[in-house]
XYZ file of C-alpha atoms in Angstrom:
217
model
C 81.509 -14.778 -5.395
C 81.552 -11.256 -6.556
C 78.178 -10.836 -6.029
C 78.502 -11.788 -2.115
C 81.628 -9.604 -1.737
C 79.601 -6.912 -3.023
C 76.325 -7.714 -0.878
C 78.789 -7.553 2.235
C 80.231 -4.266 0.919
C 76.871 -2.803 0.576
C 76.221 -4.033 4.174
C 79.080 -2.089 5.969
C 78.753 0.469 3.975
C 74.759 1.431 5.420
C 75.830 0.489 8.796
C 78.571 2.591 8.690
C 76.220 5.542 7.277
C 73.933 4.607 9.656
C 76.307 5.117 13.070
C 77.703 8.226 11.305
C 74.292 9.142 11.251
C 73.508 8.788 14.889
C 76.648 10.086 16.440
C 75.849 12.951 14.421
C 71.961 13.521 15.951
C 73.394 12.692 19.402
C 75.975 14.863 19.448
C 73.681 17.765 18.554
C 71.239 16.677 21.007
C 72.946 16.395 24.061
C 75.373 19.312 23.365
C 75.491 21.606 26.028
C 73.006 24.174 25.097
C 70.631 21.179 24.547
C 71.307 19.419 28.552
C 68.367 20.971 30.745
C 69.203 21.171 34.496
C 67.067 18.567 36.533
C 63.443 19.526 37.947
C 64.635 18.757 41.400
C 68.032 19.971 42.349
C 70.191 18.207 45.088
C 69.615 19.761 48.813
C 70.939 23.307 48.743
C 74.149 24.357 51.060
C 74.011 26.951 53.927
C 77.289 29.234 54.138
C 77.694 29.958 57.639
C 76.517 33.300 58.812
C 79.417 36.254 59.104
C 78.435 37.293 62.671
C 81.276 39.451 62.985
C 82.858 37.686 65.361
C 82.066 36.764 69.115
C 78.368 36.492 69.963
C 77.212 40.301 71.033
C 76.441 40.231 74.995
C 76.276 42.419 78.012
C 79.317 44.255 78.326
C 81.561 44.184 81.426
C 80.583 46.916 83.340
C 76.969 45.544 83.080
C 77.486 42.071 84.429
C 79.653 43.438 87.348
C 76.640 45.539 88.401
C 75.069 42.630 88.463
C 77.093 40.134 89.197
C 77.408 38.394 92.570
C 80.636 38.096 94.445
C 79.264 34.774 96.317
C 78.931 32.836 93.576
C 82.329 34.095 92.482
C 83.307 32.531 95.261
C 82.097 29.474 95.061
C 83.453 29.072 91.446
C 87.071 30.477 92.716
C 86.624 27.052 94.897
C 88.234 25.027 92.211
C 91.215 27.789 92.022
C 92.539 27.121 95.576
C 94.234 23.712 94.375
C 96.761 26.362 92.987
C 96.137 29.893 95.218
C 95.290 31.510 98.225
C 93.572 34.609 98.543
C 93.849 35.365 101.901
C 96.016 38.648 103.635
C 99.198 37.275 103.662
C 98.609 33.961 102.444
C 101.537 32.153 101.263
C 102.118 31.532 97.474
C 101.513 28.271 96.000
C 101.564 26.577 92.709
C 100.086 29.879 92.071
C 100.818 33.141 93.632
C 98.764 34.630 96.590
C 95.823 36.892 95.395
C 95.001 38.752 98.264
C 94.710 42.302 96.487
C 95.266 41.637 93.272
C 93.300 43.836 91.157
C 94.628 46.763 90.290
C 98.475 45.513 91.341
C 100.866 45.208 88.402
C 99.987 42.263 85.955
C 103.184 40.222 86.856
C 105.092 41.778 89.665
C 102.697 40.668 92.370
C 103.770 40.496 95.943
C 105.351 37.334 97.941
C 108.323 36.978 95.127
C 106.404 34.629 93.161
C 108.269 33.581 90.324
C 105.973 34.916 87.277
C 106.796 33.768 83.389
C 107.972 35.592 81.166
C 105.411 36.061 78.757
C 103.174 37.165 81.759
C 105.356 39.605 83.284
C 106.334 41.269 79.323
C 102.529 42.185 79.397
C 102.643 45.011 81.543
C 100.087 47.481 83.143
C 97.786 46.686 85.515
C 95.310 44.120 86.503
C 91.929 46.074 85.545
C 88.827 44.490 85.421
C 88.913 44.630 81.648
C 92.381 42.846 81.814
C 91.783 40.518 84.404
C 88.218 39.405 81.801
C 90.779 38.774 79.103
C 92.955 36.270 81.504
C 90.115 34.251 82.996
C 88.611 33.893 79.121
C 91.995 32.588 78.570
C 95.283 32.927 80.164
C 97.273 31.231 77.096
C 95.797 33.712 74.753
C 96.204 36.615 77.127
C 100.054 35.881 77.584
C 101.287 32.620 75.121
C 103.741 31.103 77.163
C 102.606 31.446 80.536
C 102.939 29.148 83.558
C 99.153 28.556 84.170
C 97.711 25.520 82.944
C 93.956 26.576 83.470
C 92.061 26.817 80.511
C 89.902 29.508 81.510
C 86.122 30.298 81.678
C 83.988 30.816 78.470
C 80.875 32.009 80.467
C 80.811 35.978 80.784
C 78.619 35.727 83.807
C 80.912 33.022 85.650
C 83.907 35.453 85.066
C 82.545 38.934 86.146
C 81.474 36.818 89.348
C 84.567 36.063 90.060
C 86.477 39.351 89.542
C 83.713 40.716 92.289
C 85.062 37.991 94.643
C 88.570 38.750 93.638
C 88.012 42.473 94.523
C 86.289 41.990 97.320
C 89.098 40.273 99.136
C 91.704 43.429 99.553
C 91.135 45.670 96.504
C 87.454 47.057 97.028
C 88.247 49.376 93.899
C 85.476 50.835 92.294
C 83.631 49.304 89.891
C 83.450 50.896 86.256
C 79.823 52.596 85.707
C 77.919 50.785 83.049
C 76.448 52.169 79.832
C 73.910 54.940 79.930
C 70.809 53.271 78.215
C 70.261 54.749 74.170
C 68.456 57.231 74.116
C 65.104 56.904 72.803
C 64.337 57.511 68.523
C 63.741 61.084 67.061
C 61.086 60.090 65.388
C 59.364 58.864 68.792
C 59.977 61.943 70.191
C 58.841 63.720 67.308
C 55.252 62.036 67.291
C 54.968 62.977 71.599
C 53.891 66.787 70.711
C 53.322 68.855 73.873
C 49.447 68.983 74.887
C 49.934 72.919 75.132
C 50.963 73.266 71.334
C 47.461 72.254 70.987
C 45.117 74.355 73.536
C 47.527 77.330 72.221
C 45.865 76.876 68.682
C 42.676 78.622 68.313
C 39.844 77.158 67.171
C 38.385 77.974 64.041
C 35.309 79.242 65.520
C 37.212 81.074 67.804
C 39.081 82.709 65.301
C 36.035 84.403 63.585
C 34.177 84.950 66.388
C 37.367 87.481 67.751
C 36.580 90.270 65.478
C 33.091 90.329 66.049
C 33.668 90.567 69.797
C 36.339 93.081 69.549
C 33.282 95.429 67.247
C 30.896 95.148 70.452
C 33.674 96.489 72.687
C 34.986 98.987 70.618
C 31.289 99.946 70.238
């Protein structure tokens, strides 16, 4: 009997040394300094590039010089649900728009009854402020009256503020940017084709004072 007991004993006892043992190698093996990263790593993740904001573009004053006030027409098509444009032209769901750029943004004529947040906006309806309402008119004055959600394309929009001044304003149009002018360094390498028949060659150089001895002599 006492010699099983002890046989058992002896058997937990290694087994228990043993598992010590092991935890002991494993531990040390897959500590952290030990874990390599993998050979292939997982598909790598784009940030989004900072752009600054809105997508650089013509400016205003460029696409109204070359813009067309027919097609600004034809897009002002789907406006008459709500306006007219013509000379005295009653108001609508909208008001009238005969004239309205440059007229006060808000205070139009034929007593149309303007928001609020339209009419606290003040100044006058430029071409630059009249861009900022057709991009859109909740953003330009939150709270206002018109439902229309407004036009994202820049092209589309200078269009129709050259059909909008064409019918009663006729008010000059701002003169675009003068193109850059072009690199120092470009101008630099252009030098002047006299700077070079102004130089002297170098056999003209020695042959002067020989020259100058037959004249003298």
């Amino acid at each position: 009997m006492d010699d099983r007991f002890n046989t058992a004993a002896g058997w937990v006892l290694f087994s228990g040394v043993v598992a010590l043992g092991l935890g002991t190698v494993s531990s040390h093996y897959f500590s952290a300094d030990k874990v390599h990263a993998p050979h292939e790593g997982g598909y790598p993740v784009q940030a989004e590039e900072d752009t600054g904001g809105a997508a650089q573009g013509p400016s205003l004053a460029t696409l109204l010089a070359t813009g067309d006030a027919a097609k600004g027409e034809k897009i002002f098509a789907k406006c008459t649900a709500c306006h007219t444009i013509n000379a005295g032209g009653a108001n609508g769901i909208g008001p009238n728009l005969h004239g309205v750029v440059g007229e006060p943004i808000g205070k139009g004529a034929g007593g149309f009854a303007f928001s609020d947040a339209l009419a606290a906006v003040g100044g006058n309806w430029t071409f630059d402020q009249l861009d900022k309402w057709l991009t859109s008119p909740r953003a330009f004055a939150n709270g206002t009256k018109m439902s229309f959600a407004g036009l994202s394309n820049p092209e589309d929009r200078a269009n129709v503020i050259l059909y909008l001044n064409s019918q009663g304003s006729n008010l000059p149009l701002p003169a675009p940017e003068a193109a850059p002018a072009a690199d120092d360094a470009a101008a630099a390498g252009d030098a002047p084709a006299g700077d070079a028949a102004a130089a002297p060659a170098e056999g003209d150089a020695a042959a002067a004072p020989a020259e100058a001895a037959k004249t003298e002599g």
